[in-house]
Coordinates of C-alpha atoms in Angstrom, one line a residue:
Chain Q
M174 CA 0.0 0.0 0.0
P175 CA 1.4 3.4 -0.8
T176 CA 2.0 5.4 2.4
N177 CA 3.8 8.5 1.3
D178 CA 1.1 10.0 -1.0
R179 CA 1.5 13.5 0.5
H180 CA -0.1 15.4 -2.3
S181 CA -3.4 13.7 -2.1
R182 CA -3.6 15.3 1.4
D183 CA -2.5 18.7 0.3
H184 CA -4.9 21.0 2.1
P185 CA -5.1 23.9 -0.3
D186 CA -6.4 21.5 -2.9
L187 CA -8.6 19.7 -0.5
Y188 CA -10.7 22.4 1.0
P189 CA -12.8 24.6 -1.2
Q190 CA -11.7 28.2 -0.8
P191 CA -11.4 31.4 -2.8
D192 CA -8.6 32.2 -5.2
D193 CA -7.2 35.0 -3.1
S194 CA -3.8 33.8 -1.8
V195 CA -4.1 35.4 1.6
A196 CA -7.4 33.8 2.3
K197 CA -6.0 30.6 0.9
S198 CA -3.0 30.6 3.3
R199 CA -5.3 31.5 6.1
A200 CA -7.5 28.5 5.3
T201 CA -4.4 26.3 5.2
H202 CA -3.4 27.5 8.6
R203 CA -6.8 26.8 10.0
A204 CA -6.7 23.3 8.5
I205 CA -3.3 22.7 10.1
E206 CA -4.5 24.0 13.4
T207 CA -7.5 21.7 13.3
V208 CA -5.2 18.7 12.7
F209 CA -3.1 19.9 15.6
R210 CA -6.1 20.2 17.9
M211 CA -7.2 16.7 17.0
E212 CA -3.7 15.3 17.8
R213 CA -2.8 17.6 20.7
A214 CA -3.7 15.3 23.6
R215 CA -1.8 12.5 21.9
I216 CA 1.3 14.6 21.5
I217 CA 1.1 15.8 25.1
A218 CA 0.6 12.3 26.3
A219 CA 3.6 11.0 24.3
L220 CA 5.8 13.9 25.4
A221 CA 4.7 13.8 29.0
R222 CA 5.9 10.2 29.2
F223 CA 9.1 11.2 27.4
T224 CA 9.9 14.3 29.5
R225 CA 8.1 13.3 32.7
N226 CA 6.8 16.9 32.9
V227 CA 3.4 17.9 31.6
D228 CA 4.3 21.6 31.4
L229 CA 7.3 20.9 29.1
A230 CA 5.1 18.4 27.2
E231 CA 2.6 21.2 26.5
E232 CA 5.4 23.5 25.4
F233 CA 7.0 21.1 23.0
A234 CA 3.6 20.2 21.5
Q235 CA 3.1 23.9 20.8
D236 CA 6.6 24.0 19.2
A237 CA 5.5 21.1 17.0
L238 CA 2.5 23.2 15.8
I239 CA 4.8 26.0 14.8
A240 CA 7.0 23.6 12.9
A241 CA 3.9 22.2 11.1
L242 CA 2.7 25.7 10.2
R243 CA 6.1 26.3 8.7
S244 CA 6.5 23.2 6.6
W245 CA 3.1 21.7 5.8
P246 CA 1.9 24.5 3.6
E247 CA 4.7 23.7 1.2
D248 CA 5.3 20.0 1.7
G249 CA 1.6 19.0 2.3
V250 CA 0.2 17.4 5.3
P251 CA 2.1 14.2 6.0
D252 CA 0.4 10.9 5.8
K253 CA 0.5 10.4 9.6
P254 CA 0.2 13.9 11.0
G255 CA 0.1 12.7 14.6
G256 CA 3.3 10.8 14.2
W257 CA 5.0 13.7 12.5
L258 CA 4.0 16.1 15.2
I259 CA 5.1 13.7 18.0
T260 CA 8.5 13.2 16.3
S261 CA 8.9 17.0 15.8
A262 CA 8.0 17.6 19.5
R263 CA 10.5 15.0 20.6
R264 CA 13.3 16.6 18.6
R265 CA 12.5 19.8 20.5
A266 CA 12.6 18.0 23.8
I267 CA 16.0 16.5 23.0
D268 CA 17.3 19.9 21.9
H269 CA 16.0 21.3 25.1
F270 CA 17.7 18.7 27.3
R271 CA 20.9 19.0 25.4
R272 CA 20.9 22.8 25.9
T273 CA 19.9 22.8 29.6
K274 CA 22.0 19.9 30.6
M275 CA 19.8 19.2 33.5
A276 CA 20.8 16.2 35.5
H277 CA 17.6 14.6 34.6
G278 CA 18.0 15.6 31.0
K279 CA 21.4 14.1 30.8
L280 CA 20.1 10.9 32.2
M281 CA 17.3 10.9 29.7
L282 CA 19.7 11.6 26.8
L283 CA 21.7 8.5 27.7
S284 CA 18.6 6.4 27.3
I285 CA 17.1 8.0 24.3
D286 CA 20.2 9.0 22.2
A287 CA 20.0 5.9 20.0
E288 CA 16.3 6.4 19.3
A289 CA 16.8 10.1 18.7
E290 CA 19.2 9.5 15.9
A291 CA 17.0 7.0 14.2
P292 CA 15.3 8.0 11.0
V293 CA 12.0 9.8 11.4
G294 CA 9.0 7.5 11.3
P295 CA 5.8 7.0 13.1
P296 CA 7.3 6.6 16.6
D297 CA 4.4 5.0 18.4
S298 CA 2.5 1.8 18.1
D299 CA -1.1 1.6 19.1
A300 CA -0.3 0.0 22.4
D301 CA 2.0 2.9 23.2
F302 CA -0.7 5.4 22.3
G303 CA -3.2 3.7 24.6
D304 CA -0.7 3.6 27.5
E305 CA 0.4 7.1 27.1
M306 CA -3.1 8.6 26.8
L307 CA -4.4 6.6 29.7
G308 CA -1.2 7.6 31.6
L309 CA -2.0 11.2 30.9
M310 CA -5.5 10.8 32.2
F311 CA -4.2 9.1 35.4
V312 CA -1.7 11.9 35.9
S313 CA -4.3 14.7 35.3
C314 CA -6.6 13.0 37.9
H315 CA -3.8 12.2 40.4
P316 CA -5.0 12.2 44.0
V317 CA -2.2 14.6 45.0
L318 CA -4.3 17.3 43.2
S319 CA -7.5 18.9 44.5
T320 CA -10.7 17.9 42.7
E321 CA -10.9 21.3 41.1
A322 CA -7.3 21.0 39.8
R323 CA -8.0 17.6 38.4
V324 CA -11.0 18.8 36.5
A325 CA -9.1 21.8 35.1
L326 CA -6.0 19.9 34.1
T327 CA -8.1 17.1 32.5
L328 CA -10.1 19.6 30.4
R329 CA -6.9 21.5 29.5
L330 CA -4.5 18.6 28.6
I331 CA -6.9 15.9 27.3
G332 CA -10.0 17.8 26.5
G333 CA -8.0 20.6 24.7
L334 CA -10.3 23.3 26.0
T335 CA -8.7 26.7 26.3
T336 CA -8.0 28.2 29.7
E337 CA -10.6 30.8 28.8
E338 CA -13.3 28.2 28.0
I339 CA -12.6 26.3 31.3
A340 CA -12.8 29.6 33.2
R341 CA -16.1 30.5 31.6
A342 CA -17.5 27.1 32.5
Y343 CA -16.5 27.3 36.1
L344 CA -17.3 31.0 36.6
V345 CA -13.8 32.1 37.5
T346 CA -11.6 34.7 35.8
E347 CA -9.2 33.5 33.2
T348 CA -6.2 34.5 35.4
A349 CA -7.5 32.5 38.3
M350 CA -8.0 29.4 36.1
S351 CA -4.6 29.9 34.5
Q352 CA -3.1 30.0 38.0
R353 CA -5.0 26.9 39.0
I354 CA -3.6 25.0 36.1
V355 CA 0.0 26.3 36.6
R356 CA -0.2 25.3 40.3
A357 CA -1.5 21.9 39.4
K358 CA 1.3 21.2 37.0
R359 CA 3.9 22.5 39.5
L360 CA 2.4 20.3 42.2
L361 CA 2.6 17.2 40.0
S362 CA 6.3 17.9 39.3
E363 CA 7.1 18.7 42.9
A364 CA 5.4 15.5 44.1
G365 CA 7.4 13.5 41.5
V366 CA 4.2 11.9 40.3
P367 CA 5.3 8.9 38.2
F368 CA 4.2 8.6 34.6
E369 CA 4.2 4.8 34.6
M370 CA 0.9 3.0 34.5
P371 CA -0.3 2.1 38.0
N372 CA -1.0 -1.6 38.7
G373 CA -3.4 -3.7 40.7
S374 CA -5.5 -2.0 43.4
D375 CA -3.6 1.3 42.7
R376 CA -4.9 1.2 39.1
A377 CA -8.4 0.6 40.2
E378 CA -8.3 3.5 42.6
R379 CA -6.8 5.8 40.0
L380 CA -9.3 4.8 37.4
T381 CA -12.1 5.6 39.9
S382 CA -10.6 9.1 40.2
V383 CA -10.7 9.5 36.4
L384 CA -14.3 8.4 36.3
E385 CA -15.2 10.8 39.1
V386 CA -13.6 13.7 37.3
L387 CA -15.4 12.9 34.0
Y388 CA -18.8 12.6 35.9
L389 CA -18.1 15.9 37.7
V390 CA -17.5 17.6 34.4
F391 CA -20.6 16.1 32.9
N392 CA -22.7 17.1 35.9
E393 CA -21.4 20.6 35.8
G394 CA -22.7 20.8 32.3
Y395 CA -25.9 18.9 33.0
S396 CA -27.1 20.7 36.2
A397 CA -28.4 24.1 35.8
T398 CA -26.8 25.5 38.9
K399 CA -24.1 27.8 37.6
G400 CA -21.7 28.5 34.8
D401 CA -22.1 30.0 31.4
D402 CA -25.1 28.8 29.4
W403 CA -23.0 28.5 26.3
M404 CA -20.4 26.3 27.9
R405 CA -22.8 23.8 29.5
P406 CA -23.5 21.6 26.6
Q407 CA -19.8 21.7 25.7
L408 CA -18.9 20.3 29.1
C409 CA -21.4 17.4 28.7
Q410 CA -20.1 16.7 25.2
E411 CA -16.5 16.8 26.4
A412 CA -17.1 14.5 29.3
M413 CA -18.9 12.1 27.0
R414 CA -16.1 12.3 24.4
L415 CA -13.4 11.6 27.0
G416 CA -15.5 8.8 28.4
R417 CA -15.8 7.2 25.0
M418 CA -12.1 7.6 24.5
L419 CA -11.4 6.0 27.9
A420 CA -13.7 3.0 26.9
S421 CA -11.5 2.3 23.9
L422 CA -8.3 2.6 26.1
A423 CA -9.7 0.5 29.0
P424 CA -12.3 -1.7 27.3
N425 CA -12.4 -4.3 30.1
E426 CA -13.5 -2.1 32.9
A427 CA -17.1 -2.4 33.7
E428 CA -17.4 0.9 35.4
V429 CA -16.0 2.8 32.4
H430 CA -18.9 1.5 30.3
G431 CA -21.3 2.0 33.2
L432 CA -20.3 5.7 33.4
I433 CA -20.7 6.1 29.7
A434 CA -24.1 4.5 29.8
L435 CA -25.1 6.8 32.5
M436 CA -23.9 9.9 30.7
E437 CA -25.4 8.9 27.3
I438 CA -28.8 8.2 28.8
Q439 CA -28.9 11.3 30.9
A440 CA -27.8 13.4 27.9
S441 CA -30.5 11.8 25.8
R442 CA -33.0 13.8 27.9
L443 CA -31.3 17.2 27.3
P444 CA -33.8 18.2 24.5
A445 CA -36.7 17.5 26.8
R446 CA -35.5 19.0 30.1
S447 CA -36.8 22.5 29.8
D448 CA -39.8 24.3 28.3
A449 CA -39.7 27.1 25.7
Q450 CA -39.1 29.6 28.6
G451 CA -36.2 27.6 29.9
R452 CA -38.0 26.3 33.0
P453 CA -37.0 22.8 34.0
I454 CA -39.4 19.9 33.3
L455 CA -39.3 17.0 35.7
L456 CA -38.3 13.6 34.3
L457 CA -41.8 12.1 34.6
D458 CA -43.4 15.1 32.8
Q459 CA -41.0 15.2 29.9
N460 CA -42.1 14.6 26.3
R461 CA -40.3 11.4 25.7
T462 CA -40.5 11.7 21.9
R463 CA -38.0 14.5 22.3
W464 CA -35.4 12.3 23.9
D465 CA -32.4 11.6 21.7
H466 CA -32.8 7.9 20.8
L467 CA -29.4 7.6 19.2
L468 CA -27.9 8.4 22.7
I469 CA -30.4 6.1 24.4
N470 CA -29.3 3.2 22.1
R471 CA -25.7 4.0 22.8
G472 CA -26.4 4.1 26.5
L473 CA -28.2 0.8 26.5
A474 CA -25.4 -0.8 24.5
A475 CA -22.8 0.5 26.9
L476 CA -24.9 -0.7 29.9
A477 CA -25.1 -4.2 28.4
R478 CA -21.3 -4.2 28.0
A479 CA -20.8 -3.1 31.6
Q480 CA -23.1 -5.7 32.9
A481 CA -21.3 -8.4 31.0
L482 CA -18.0 -7.6 32.6
P483 CA -16.9 -8.5 36.1
Q484 CA -17.6 -6.1 39.0
P485 CA -20.2 -3.6 37.7
G486 CA -20.2 -0.9 40.3
P487 CA -22.2 2.2 41.3
Y488 CA -22.1 3.9 37.8
T489 CA -23.4 0.7 36.2
L490 CA -26.3 0.6 38.8
Q491 CA -27.1 4.2 38.3
A492 CA -27.1 3.6 34.5
A493 CA -29.4 0.6 35.0
I494 CA -31.8 2.9 36.9
A495 CA -31.6 5.6 34.1
A496 CA -32.2 2.8 31.6
C497 CA -35.5 1.9 33.3
H498 CA -36.7 5.3 32.5
A499 CA -35.2 5.3 29.0
R500 CA -36.9 2.0 28.2
A501 CA -40.4 3.2 29.3
R502 CA -42.3 4.8 26.4
T503 CA -44.5 6.6 28.9
A504 CA -44.0 7.5 32.5
E505 CA -46.7 5.0 33.5
E506 CA -44.8 2.2 31.9
T507 CA -41.8 2.7 34.2
D508 CA -40.7 -0.4 36.1
W509 CA -40.6 1.0 39.6
K510 CA -40.2 -2.3 41.3
R511 CA -36.9 -2.8 39.4
I512 CA -35.9 0.7 40.2
A513 CA -36.5 0.2 43.9
A514 CA -34.4 -3.1 43.7
L515 CA -31.6 -1.3 41.9
Y516 CA -31.6 1.5 44.5
A517 CA -31.3 -1.2 47.2
A518 CA -28.3 -2.7 45.4
L519 CA -26.8 0.7 45.0
G520 CA -27.3 1.5 48.7
E521 CA -25.5 -1.7 49.6
L522 CA -22.5 -0.8 47.4
A523 CA -22.4 2.9 48.4
P524 CA -24.6 3.4 51.4
S525 CA -26.1 6.9 51.4
P526 CA -29.3 8.4 52.9
V527 CA -30.0 10.2 49.6
I528 CA -30.1 6.8 47.8
E529 CA -32.4 5.5 50.5
L530 CA -34.7 8.5 50.0
N531 CA -34.8 7.8 46.2
R532 CA -35.5 4.2 47.1
A533 CA -38.4 5.3 49.3
M534 CA -39.9 7.2 46.4
A535 CA -39.6 4.2 44.0
L536 CA -41.1 2.0 46.7
A537 CA -44.0 4.4 47.1
I538 CA -44.8 4.3 43.4
A539 CA -44.3 0.5 43.1
F540 CA -46.0 -0.6 46.3
G541 CA -48.1 2.3 47.5
P542 CA -47.4 5.4 49.7
A543 CA -47.3 3.5 53.0
A544 CA -44.3 1.4 51.8
G545 CA -42.4 4.5 50.8
L546 CA -43.3 6.4 54.0
E547 CA -42.1 3.6 56.2
L548 CA -38.6 4.0 54.7
A549 CA -38.7 7.8 54.5
D550 CA -39.6 7.9 58.3
Q551 CA -36.5 5.9 59.1
L552 CA -34.5 8.6 57.4
A553 CA -36.0 11.4 59.5
Y554 CA -33.1 11.5 61.9
E555 CA -30.3 11.1 59.4
P556 CA -27.9 14.0 60.1
A557 CA -26.9 14.1 56.5
L558 CA -30.5 14.9 55.5
R559 CA -31.2 17.4 58.3
N560 CA -31.2 20.4 55.9
Y561 CA -32.2 18.5 52.7
H562 CA -35.5 19.9 51.5
F563 CA -36.2 16.8 49.5
L564 CA -36.9 14.6 52.6
P565 CA -39.7 16.7 54.0
S566 CA -41.1 17.2 50.5
V567 CA -41.2 13.5 49.8
R568 CA -42.7 12.8 53.2
A569 CA -45.3 15.5 52.7
D570 CA -46.3 14.1 49.4
L571 CA -46.7 10.6 50.8
L572 CA -48.5 11.8 53.9
M573 CA -50.9 13.7 51.7
K574 CA -51.6 10.6 49.6
L575 CA -52.4 8.7 52.8
G576 CA -54.8 11.4 53.9
R577 CA -52.7 12.6 56.8
V578 CA -53.2 16.2 55.7
H579 CA -52.2 17.9 59.0
E580 CA -48.8 16.2 59.1
A581 CA -48.4 16.9 55.3
L582 CA -48.9 20.6 55.9
G583 CA -46.1 20.8 58.4
E584 CA -43.7 18.9 56.1
F585 CA -44.5 21.1 53.1
E586 CA -43.8 24.2 55.1
R587 CA -40.5 22.7 56.4
A588 CA -39.5 21.8 52.9
A589 CA -40.3 25.3 51.6
A590 CA -38.2 26.8 54.3
L591 CA -35.2 24.6 53.4
T592 CA -35.1 24.9 49.7
Q593 CA -32.8 27.4 48.0
N594 CA -34.8 27.4 44.8
Q595 CA -37.4 30.1 44.5
R596 CA -39.6 28.3 42.1
E597 CA -39.6 25.2 44.2
R598 CA -40.4 27.2 47.3
A599 CA -43.4 28.7 45.6
M600 CA -44.6 25.3 44.5
L601 CA -44.2 23.8 48.0
L602 CA -46.0 26.8 49.6
E603 CA -48.8 26.3 47.1
R604 CA -49.1 22.7 48.2
A605 CA -49.0 23.7 51.9
Q606 CA -51.9 26.1 51.1
S607 CA -53.9 23.3 49.5
C608 CA -53.4 21.3 52.7
R609 CA -54.8 24.2 54.7
D610 CA -57.7 24.5 52.3
A611 CA -58.4 20.7 52.7
L612 CA -58.2 21.0 56.4
V613 CA -60.7 23.9 56.4
R614 CA -63.1 21.9 54.2
K615 CA -62.7 18.9 56.4
G616 CA -63.3 21.1 59.5
S617 CA -66.4 22.7 58.0
D618 CA -67.8 19.3 56.9
K619 CA -67.7 18.3 60.5
G620 CA -69.2 21.6 61.7
F621 CA -66.1 22.6 63.7
L622 CA -65.8 26.0 62.1
T623 CA -69.4 27.1 62.1
Chain A
M138 CA -22.1 19.2 16.1
R139 CA -23.0 15.9 14.3
F140 CA -22.1 15.0 10.8
M141 CA -23.1 12.0 8.7
I142 CA -20.6 10.6 6.3
V143 CA -22.7 8.9 3.6
V144 CA -21.1 6.2 1.5
K145 CA -22.4 6.1 -2.0
A146 CA -23.3 2.8 -3.5
S147 CA -21.4 1.2 -6.4
R148 CA -22.1 -1.6 -8.9
D149 CA -20.3 -4.0 -6.6
S150 CA -22.1 -3.0 -3.4
E151 CA -25.4 -3.2 -5.3
A152 CA -24.5 -6.6 -6.5
G153 CA -23.9 -7.7 -2.9
I154 CA -20.2 -8.4 -3.5
M155 CA -18.4 -8.2 -0.2
P156 CA -15.5 -5.8 -0.2
P157 CA -12.0 -7.3 -0.2
A158 CA -10.3 -8.0 3.1
E159 CA -7.9 -5.0 2.9
M160 CA -10.8 -2.6 2.4
I161 CA -12.7 -4.1 5.4
S162 CA -9.6 -3.8 7.5
A163 CA -8.9 -0.2 6.4
M164 CA -12.5 0.6 7.3
A165 CA -12.1 -1.0 10.7
D166 CA -8.9 0.9 11.3
Y167 CA -10.6 4.2 10.4
H168 CA -13.5 3.5 12.7
E169 CA -11.2 2.5 15.5
E170 CA -9.5 5.8 15.1
L171 CA -12.8 7.6 15.4
A172 CA -13.7 5.5 18.5
K173 CA -10.3 6.3 20.1
A174 CA -10.8 10.0 19.6
G175 CA -14.2 9.6 21.2
V176 CA -16.1 11.1 18.1
L177 CA -17.8 7.9 16.7
L178 CA -21.5 7.8 17.4
D179 CA -22.9 5.3 15.0
G180 CA -22.3 3.7 11.7
S181 CA -23.5 0.8 9.5
G182 CA -23.3 -0.7 6.1
L183 CA -26.5 -1.0 4.1
Q184 CA -27.7 -4.1 2.2
P185 CA -28.2 -3.7 -1.6
S186 CA -31.3 -1.8 -2.7
S187 CA -32.7 -5.1 -4.1
K188 CA -33.7 -5.8 -0.5
G189 CA -35.3 -2.5 0.0
W190 CA -38.4 -0.6 -1.4
R191 CA -39.5 2.9 -2.1
I192 CA -42.7 4.7 -1.3
K193 CA -43.6 7.7 -3.5
W194 CA -46.2 10.4 -3.0
S195 CA -47.5 12.2 -6.0
G196 CA -50.8 13.9 -6.7
G197 CA -52.2 12.6 -3.4
K198 CA -51.4 9.1 -4.4
K199 CA -49.0 6.7 -2.8
T200 CA -47.1 4.0 -4.7
I201 CA -44.8 1.4 -3.4
T202 CA -42.0 0.0 -5.6
D203 CA -39.7 -2.8 -4.7
G204 CA -35.9 -2.6 -5.3
P205 CA -33.5 -2.9 -6.9
F206 CA -33.1 0.6 -8.2
A207 CA -31.1 1.4 -11.3
E208 CA -29.5 4.8 -10.6
T209 CA -26.6 3.4 -8.5
K210 CA -24.9 6.8 -8.0
E211 CA -27.9 8.1 -6.1
L212 CA -28.1 5.1 -3.8
I213 CA -26.3 4.9 -0.5
A214 CA -24.3 1.9 0.8
G215 CA -23.6 2.9 4.4
Y216 CA -23.1 5.8 6.8
T217 CA -21.0 6.9 9.8
I218 CA -22.1 9.5 12.3
I219 CA -19.5 11.5 14.1
Q220 CA -19.7 14.2 16.8
V221 CA -17.1 16.9 16.5
K222 CA -16.4 20.4 17.8
T223 CA -16.0 22.2 14.5
R224 CA -16.8 21.9 10.8
E225 CA -13.0 21.8 10.1
E226 CA -12.7 18.8 12.3
A227 CA -15.4 17.0 10.4
M228 CA -13.6 17.9 7.1
E229 CA -10.4 16.4 8.5
W230 CA -12.1 13.2 9.6
A231 CA -13.9 12.9 6.3
N232 CA -10.5 13.4 4.6
R233 CA -9.1 10.4 6.4
F234 CA -12.0 8.2 5.3
P235 CA -10.6 5.3 3.2
N236 CA -11.9 4.8 -0.3
P237 CA -15.1 2.7 0.4
Q238 CA -15.3 1.1 -3.0
I239 CA -12.9 -1.1 -5.1
E240 CA -12.7 1.5 -7.8
N241 CA -14.5 4.8 -7.9
G242 CA -15.7 5.5 -4.4
E243 CA -17.6 8.5 -3.3
I244 CA -18.7 9.8 0.1
E245 CA -20.9 12.8 1.0
V246 CA -20.8 14.6 4.3
R247 CA -23.9 16.3 5.7
Q248 CA -24.4 18.2 9.0
M249 CA -27.2 16.9 11.1
F250 CA -29.8 19.0 12.8
E251 CA -29.2 19.7 16.4
L252 CA -31.2 20.6 19.5
E253 CA -30.6 24.3 18.8
D254 CA -31.7 24.0 15.2
F255 CA -34.7 22.1 16.4
E256 CA -35.7 24.7 19.0
H257 CA -35.1 27.4 16.5
S258 CA -37.5 25.8 13.9
E259 CA -40.0 25.2 16.7
G260 CA -39.8 28.9 17.5
I261 CA -40.4 29.7 13.8
D262 CA -43.4 27.4 13.8
R263 CA -44.9 29.4 16.6
F264 CA -44.3 32.6 14.7
R265 CA -45.9 31.0 11.7
E266 CA -49.0 30.3 13.8
M267 CA -49.1 34.0 14.6
G268 CA -48.7 34.8 11.0
I269 CA -45.4 36.6 11.4
A270 CA -42.8 34.5 9.6
Q271 CA -44.7 33.8 6.4
D272 CA -43.2 34.3 3.0
R273 CA -44.2 37.7 1.7
T274 CA -43.2 37.6 -1.9

């Protein structure tokens, strides 16, 4: 097979553009920058392994872009642009170490000299690529960093978002975000974080950290709490893209597929989650024909993969719950018994009063309000739920259904006082008022208020 | 944004001739690259049009015709759906697509409608109901 057919990839011929040579060269530059953006994480991953320093890796990747902008417009885009860029970045790294003669650099030169003099070719096998990329993910999500720093570094190094974009997404100034990233990189190098792949239980722990970071990014995009509106869908997309990437790098990890399944299914609801005025629509009230069925199918397929692998964990169980909703064509068709059972399994894996409260709701729908209330009542003294408006609001709803209106009134009022959300408070106060109305009617029926 | 890479049919694909092993492997390599980059959403090959049918509406009448259909160039033989950040990125991925046919292959790339487009058109529909966005030629 011919591999050096450079001219067939010659961008000026490839992309339709005006005759004007300035516009033409600008379009060529844009095309090169696109290729660079697509390969950037891979270059950084390879160079981070090579130099053991993510900061330098980023710098040399940038140098490789400059080299590409210089030579590709004339020579054409090489057949394997990723390999070309990595080789070019490596040469920069070697030059750098030769110049600075750092102790570490010298050491490195001893081990890489032979390779450095070898003719230029695609330097990396697929196996290397996987290891390097996964390694970069592990390093970006290293436990030595704060969660905030892990998120920022992952989005910057692997996601390829600009510092400005990350700053917008997390409502901080660009300077603050830039400092956060610089500090994170410095911390990694001061802590001497190794770039080798972790093994055994260490690997499992580190993978959990990567999954946690991806899900945090996804949720930041998914929840309507803060951040720039324009950035939110980008964060969901990016978390999903990185998750899909991770799945091809670590295909035998159940929880990776579990997390992807969870994100795909949740994202499938994005088109139905708010009305024309931007007000949120609850899951059971959503127009299910607006759900994205391509994402649902992807989610269900990922869930099946997760469940076929050993040790499906909390993400897989949450995805299984989301799948119960995704499979139901109408809210009434939802399999609440299965959801209640899945919450029970989830509660066993990761005990949490919030999960129990969700289980109480599922039980109430599956087996009647009394069954749900029994569990909700057990949670009444959970310290973790003391200020959680959802508990009194669930209890109020169930008490109301059981005709215990007086108790329901108290709980609606308590929930209204606890919630931070204005719309929710208004809704809860409305329901409290309807309790009062019912009590008045009840009273007048019995002649108490006459 | 989502793009669909449409693979046009050929005489061979319409005849149900399986592509040679190298082509299948080049196709698999390419789709693996897409998956590794996290941009692959969906994709499938389509069976020859002899196994399909057409439904046409004209003058309020509906007719059903069984395949195969003659105009091979207008038929499609498969598709790949990718999700990317920019139009340029879609161009670059399409550019890396291997020739899908033994001889004269052709692919066509189309951008898919998104949530925003959808909401936009819904808004226009509401305006239409109010008689605002009608054509005034």
